[in-house]
Short mmCIF file of C-alpha atoms in Angstrom, two decimals:
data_model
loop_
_atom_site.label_atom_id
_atom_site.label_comp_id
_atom_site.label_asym_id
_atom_site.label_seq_id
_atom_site.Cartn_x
_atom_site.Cartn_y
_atom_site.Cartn_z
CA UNK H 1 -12.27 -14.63 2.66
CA UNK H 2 -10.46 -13.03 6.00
CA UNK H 3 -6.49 -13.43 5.20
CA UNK H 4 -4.40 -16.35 6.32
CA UNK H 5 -1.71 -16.14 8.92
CA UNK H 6 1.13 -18.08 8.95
CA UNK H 7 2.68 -18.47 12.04
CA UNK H 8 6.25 -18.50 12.64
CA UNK H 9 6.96 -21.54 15.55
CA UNK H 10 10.39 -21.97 16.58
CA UNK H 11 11.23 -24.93 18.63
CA UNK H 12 13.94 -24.29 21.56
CA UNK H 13 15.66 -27.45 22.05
CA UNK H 14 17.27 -27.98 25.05
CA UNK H 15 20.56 -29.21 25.54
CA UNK H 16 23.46 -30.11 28.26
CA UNK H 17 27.16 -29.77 27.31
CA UNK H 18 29.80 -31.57 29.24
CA UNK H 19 32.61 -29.89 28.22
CA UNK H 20 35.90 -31.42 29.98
CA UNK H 21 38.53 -28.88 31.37
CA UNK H 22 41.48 -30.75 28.69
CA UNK H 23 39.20 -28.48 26.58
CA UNK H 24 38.83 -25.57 27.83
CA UNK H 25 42.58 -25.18 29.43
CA UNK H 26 44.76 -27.64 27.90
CA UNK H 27 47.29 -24.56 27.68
CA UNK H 28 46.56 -24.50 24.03
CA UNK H 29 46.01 -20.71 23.05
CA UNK H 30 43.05 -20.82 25.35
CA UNK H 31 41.80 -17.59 25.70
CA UNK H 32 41.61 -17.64 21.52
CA UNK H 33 39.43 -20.72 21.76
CA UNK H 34 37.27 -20.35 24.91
CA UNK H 35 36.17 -16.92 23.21
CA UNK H 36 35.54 -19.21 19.54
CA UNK H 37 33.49 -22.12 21.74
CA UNK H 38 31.73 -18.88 23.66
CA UNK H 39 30.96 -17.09 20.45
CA UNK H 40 29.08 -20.51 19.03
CA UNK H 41 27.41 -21.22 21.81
CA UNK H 42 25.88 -17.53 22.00
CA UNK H 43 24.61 -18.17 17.94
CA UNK H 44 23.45 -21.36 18.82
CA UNK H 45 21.53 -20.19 22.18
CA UNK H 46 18.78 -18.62 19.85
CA UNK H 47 17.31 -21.77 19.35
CA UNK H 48 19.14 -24.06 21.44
CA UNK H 49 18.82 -23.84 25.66
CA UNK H 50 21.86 -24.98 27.35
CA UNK H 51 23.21 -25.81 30.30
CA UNK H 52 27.14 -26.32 29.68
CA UNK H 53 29.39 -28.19 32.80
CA UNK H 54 32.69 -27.39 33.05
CA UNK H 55 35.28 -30.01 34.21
CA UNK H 56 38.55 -29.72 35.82
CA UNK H 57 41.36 -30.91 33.65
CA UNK H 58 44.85 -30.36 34.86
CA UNK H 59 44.33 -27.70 37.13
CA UNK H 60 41.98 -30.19 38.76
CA UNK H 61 44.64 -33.34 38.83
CA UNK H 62 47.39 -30.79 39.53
CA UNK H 63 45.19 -30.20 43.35
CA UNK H 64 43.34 -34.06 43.86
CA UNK H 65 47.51 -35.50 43.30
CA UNK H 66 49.01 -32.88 45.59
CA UNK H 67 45.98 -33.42 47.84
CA UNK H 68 46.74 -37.33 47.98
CA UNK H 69 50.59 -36.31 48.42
CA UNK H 70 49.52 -34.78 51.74
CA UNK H 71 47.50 -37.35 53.12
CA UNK H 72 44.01 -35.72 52.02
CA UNK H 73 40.76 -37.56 52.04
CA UNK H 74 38.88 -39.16 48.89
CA UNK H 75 36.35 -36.03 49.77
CA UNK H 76 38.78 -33.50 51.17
CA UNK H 77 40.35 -34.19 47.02
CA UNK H 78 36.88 -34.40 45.52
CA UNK H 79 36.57 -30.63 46.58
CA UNK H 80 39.54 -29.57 45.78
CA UNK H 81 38.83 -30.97 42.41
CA UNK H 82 35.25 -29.26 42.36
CA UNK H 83 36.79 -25.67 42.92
CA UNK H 84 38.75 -26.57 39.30
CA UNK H 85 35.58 -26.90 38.03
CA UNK H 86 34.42 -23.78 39.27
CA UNK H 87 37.38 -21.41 38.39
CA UNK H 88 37.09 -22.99 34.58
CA UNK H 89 33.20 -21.97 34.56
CA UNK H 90 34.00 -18.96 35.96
CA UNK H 91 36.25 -18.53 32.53
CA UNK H 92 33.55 -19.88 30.21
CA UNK H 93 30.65 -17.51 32.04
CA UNK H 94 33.02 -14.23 31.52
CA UNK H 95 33.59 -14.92 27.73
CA UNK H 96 30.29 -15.58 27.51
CA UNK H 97 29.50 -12.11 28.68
CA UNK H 98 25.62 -11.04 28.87
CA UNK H 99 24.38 -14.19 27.36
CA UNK H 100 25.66 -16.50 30.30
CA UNK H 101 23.71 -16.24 33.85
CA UNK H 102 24.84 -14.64 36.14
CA UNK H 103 26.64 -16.66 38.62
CA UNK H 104 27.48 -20.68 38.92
CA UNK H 105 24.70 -22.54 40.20
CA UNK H 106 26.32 -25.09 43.10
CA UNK H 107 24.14 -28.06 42.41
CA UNK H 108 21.26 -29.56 40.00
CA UNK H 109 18.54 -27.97 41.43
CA UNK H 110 20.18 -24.37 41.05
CA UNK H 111 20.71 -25.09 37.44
CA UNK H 112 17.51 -26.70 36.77
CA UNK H 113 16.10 -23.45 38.43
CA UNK H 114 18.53 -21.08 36.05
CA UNK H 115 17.43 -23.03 32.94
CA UNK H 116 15.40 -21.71 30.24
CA UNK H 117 15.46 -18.11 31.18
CA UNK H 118 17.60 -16.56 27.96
CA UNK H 119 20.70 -17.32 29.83
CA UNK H 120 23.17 -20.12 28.89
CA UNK H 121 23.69 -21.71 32.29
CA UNK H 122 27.26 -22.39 33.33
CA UNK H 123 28.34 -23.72 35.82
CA UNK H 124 31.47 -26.69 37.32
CA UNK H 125 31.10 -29.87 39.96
CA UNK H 126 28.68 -29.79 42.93
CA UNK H 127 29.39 -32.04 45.52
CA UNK H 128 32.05 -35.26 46.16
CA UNK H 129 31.47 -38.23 45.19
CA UNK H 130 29.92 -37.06 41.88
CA UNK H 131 32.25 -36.17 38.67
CA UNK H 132 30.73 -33.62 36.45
CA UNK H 133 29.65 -35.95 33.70
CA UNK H 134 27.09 -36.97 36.10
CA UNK H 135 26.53 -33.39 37.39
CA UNK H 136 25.45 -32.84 33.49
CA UNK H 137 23.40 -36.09 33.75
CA UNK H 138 21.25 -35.19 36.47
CA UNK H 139 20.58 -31.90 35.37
CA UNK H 140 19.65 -33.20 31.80
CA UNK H 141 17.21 -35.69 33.90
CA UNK H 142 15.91 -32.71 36.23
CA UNK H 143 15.30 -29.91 32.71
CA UNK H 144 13.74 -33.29 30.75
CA UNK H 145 16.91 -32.69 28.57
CA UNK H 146 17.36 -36.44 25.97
CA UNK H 147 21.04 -35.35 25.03
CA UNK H 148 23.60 -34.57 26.48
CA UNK H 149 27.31 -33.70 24.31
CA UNK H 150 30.12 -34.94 25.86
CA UNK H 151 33.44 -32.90 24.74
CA UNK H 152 36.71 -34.75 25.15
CA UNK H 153 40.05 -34.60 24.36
CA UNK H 154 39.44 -37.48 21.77
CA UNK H 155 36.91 -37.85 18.99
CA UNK H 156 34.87 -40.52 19.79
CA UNK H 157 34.76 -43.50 22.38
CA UNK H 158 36.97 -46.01 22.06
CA UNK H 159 37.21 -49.64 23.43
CA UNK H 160 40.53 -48.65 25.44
CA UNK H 161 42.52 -45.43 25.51
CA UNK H 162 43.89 -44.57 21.74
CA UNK H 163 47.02 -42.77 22.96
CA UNK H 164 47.96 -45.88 24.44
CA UNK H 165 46.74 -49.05 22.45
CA UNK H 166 46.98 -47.87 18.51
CA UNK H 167 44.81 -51.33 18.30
CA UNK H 168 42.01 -49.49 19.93
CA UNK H 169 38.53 -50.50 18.50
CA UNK H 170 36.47 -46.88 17.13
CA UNK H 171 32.68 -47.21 17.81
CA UNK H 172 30.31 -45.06 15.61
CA UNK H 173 27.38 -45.77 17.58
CA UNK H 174 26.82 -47.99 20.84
CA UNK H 175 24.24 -48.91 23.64
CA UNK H 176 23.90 -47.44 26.74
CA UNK H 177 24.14 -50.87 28.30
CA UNK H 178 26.90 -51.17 26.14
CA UNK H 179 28.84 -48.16 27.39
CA UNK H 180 28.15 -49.08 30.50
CA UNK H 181 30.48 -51.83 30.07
CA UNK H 182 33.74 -49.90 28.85
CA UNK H 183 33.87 -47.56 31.65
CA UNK H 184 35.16 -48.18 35.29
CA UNK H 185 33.20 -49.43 38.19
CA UNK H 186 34.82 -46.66 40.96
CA UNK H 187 35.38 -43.18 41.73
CA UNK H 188 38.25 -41.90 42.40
CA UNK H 189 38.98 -37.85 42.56
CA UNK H 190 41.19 -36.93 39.72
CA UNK H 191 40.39 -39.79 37.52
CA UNK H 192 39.03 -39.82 34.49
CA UNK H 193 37.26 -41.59 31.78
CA UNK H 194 35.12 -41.46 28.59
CA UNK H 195 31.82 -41.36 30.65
CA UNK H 196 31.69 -41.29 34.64
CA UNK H 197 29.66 -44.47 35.49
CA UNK H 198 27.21 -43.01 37.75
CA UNK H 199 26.69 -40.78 34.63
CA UNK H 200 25.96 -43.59 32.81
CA UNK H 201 23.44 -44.62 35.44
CA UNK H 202 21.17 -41.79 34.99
CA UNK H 203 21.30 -41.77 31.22
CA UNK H 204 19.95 -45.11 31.41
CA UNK H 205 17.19 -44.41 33.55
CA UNK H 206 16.03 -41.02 32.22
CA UNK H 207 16.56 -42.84 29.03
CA UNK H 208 19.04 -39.28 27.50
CA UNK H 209 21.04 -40.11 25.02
CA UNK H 210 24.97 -39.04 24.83
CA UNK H 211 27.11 -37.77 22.37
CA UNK H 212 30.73 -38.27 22.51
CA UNK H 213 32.63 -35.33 20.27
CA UNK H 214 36.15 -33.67 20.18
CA UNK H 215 35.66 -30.74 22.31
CA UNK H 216 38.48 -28.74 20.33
CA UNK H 217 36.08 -29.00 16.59
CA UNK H 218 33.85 -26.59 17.10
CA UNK H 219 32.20 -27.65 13.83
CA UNK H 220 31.42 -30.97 15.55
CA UNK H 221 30.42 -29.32 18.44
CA UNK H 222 27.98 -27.45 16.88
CA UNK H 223 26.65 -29.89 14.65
CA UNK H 224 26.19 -32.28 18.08
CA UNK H 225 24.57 -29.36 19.84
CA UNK H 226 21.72 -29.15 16.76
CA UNK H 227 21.47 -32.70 16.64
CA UNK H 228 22.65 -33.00 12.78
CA UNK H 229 24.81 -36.01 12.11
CA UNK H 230 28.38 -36.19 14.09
CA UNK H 231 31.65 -37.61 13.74
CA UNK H 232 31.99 -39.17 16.92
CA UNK H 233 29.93 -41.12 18.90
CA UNK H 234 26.62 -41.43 19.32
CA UNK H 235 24.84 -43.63 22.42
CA UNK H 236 21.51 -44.25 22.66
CA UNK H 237 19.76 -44.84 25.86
#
């Protein structure tokens, strides 16, 4: 009888990270933890393709406010706001070293484009109007991506903000549809919430589901990037 071969298949799931900039530069130690979060996500890029979005945080709201202080547009803000984005990829991609891509793809398209070619693809906003939650959304729809990890500066979604209303129902699990209902109805550069709406919008069409985790674990993050079981919230689409 001719030997049997076994073949070894190893599934590459594929994965987009919105990682909010309270995470990456809450002025924290953050050098110490941007190179911890870079050295997981180059152990988990073996068998894990990601695209990771960087948000602004306070660097972001320290430009959109002083922008509205002197007399600046919703958009003129908006891009002020998206350069944020930028210079906290920019600090993700060089910590990331060989295993990021090189550059910051400026829109969907571009990152769609850099996907899935042994690179993890970094990269911040794209245009106004659109936050990076639903930057992450639309490339998740555009790779064929089903979920995306949302890290925030708290643990799991809420039904109003924790720091402010100890009374503040904790959801394990929840709807799209249902999600769609705790966040706001309007954009605004600078502002920010659990899930941008228009985020929420293209979840629910390309039917991806999102996982809400404290940025700052990097157990949870890494157990919400391999899809094993989560501390914070899950929503299916």
């Amino acid at each position: 009888m001719p030997p049997v071969i076994k073949v070894l298949v190893v599934i590459v799931e594929k994965v987009v990270v919105s990682i909010g900039g309270s995470i990456l530069i809450p002025d924290d130690r953050d050098s110490v933890f941007i190179k911890e979060l870079a050295s997981v996500l180059k152990e988990l890029s073996v068998n894990v393709n990601m695209v990771i979005v960087c948000g602004g945080g306070k660097i972001a709201r320290y430009y959109t406010n002083t922008g509205k202080e002197l007399g600046g547009t919703t958009e003129q803000r908006d891009i002020l706001g998206i350069g944020a984005t930028r210079l906290n990829a920019e600090l993700l991609r060089i910590a990331l070293g060989n295993d990021a891509f090189d550059g910051i793809p400026e829109n969907a398209k571009d990152a769609a484009a850099a996907f899935g070619k042994g690179k993890i693809v970094v990269m911040g906003g794209t245009s106004p109007g659109h936050t990076t939650d639903a930057v992450a959304a639309e490339v998740a729809g555009l790779i064929g991506c089903r979920r995306i990890i949302n890290a925030t500066s708290v643990d799991a979604v809420y039904s109003d903000d924790p720091k402010k209303d100890r009374n503040a129902e904790r959801f394990a699990e929840l709807t799209i549809e249902e999600l769609s209902k705790i966040v706001y109805d309007e954009h605004d550069a600078g502002r920010s919430s659990v899930f941008d709406p228009v985020g929420v919008k293209i979840a629910m069409r390309d039917r991806i589901n999102i996982l809400v985790v404290n940025g700052r674990d990097l157990d949870e993050m890494r157990n919400a990037i391999l899809g094993n079981k989560i501390k914070g919230t899950v929503i299916r689409s």
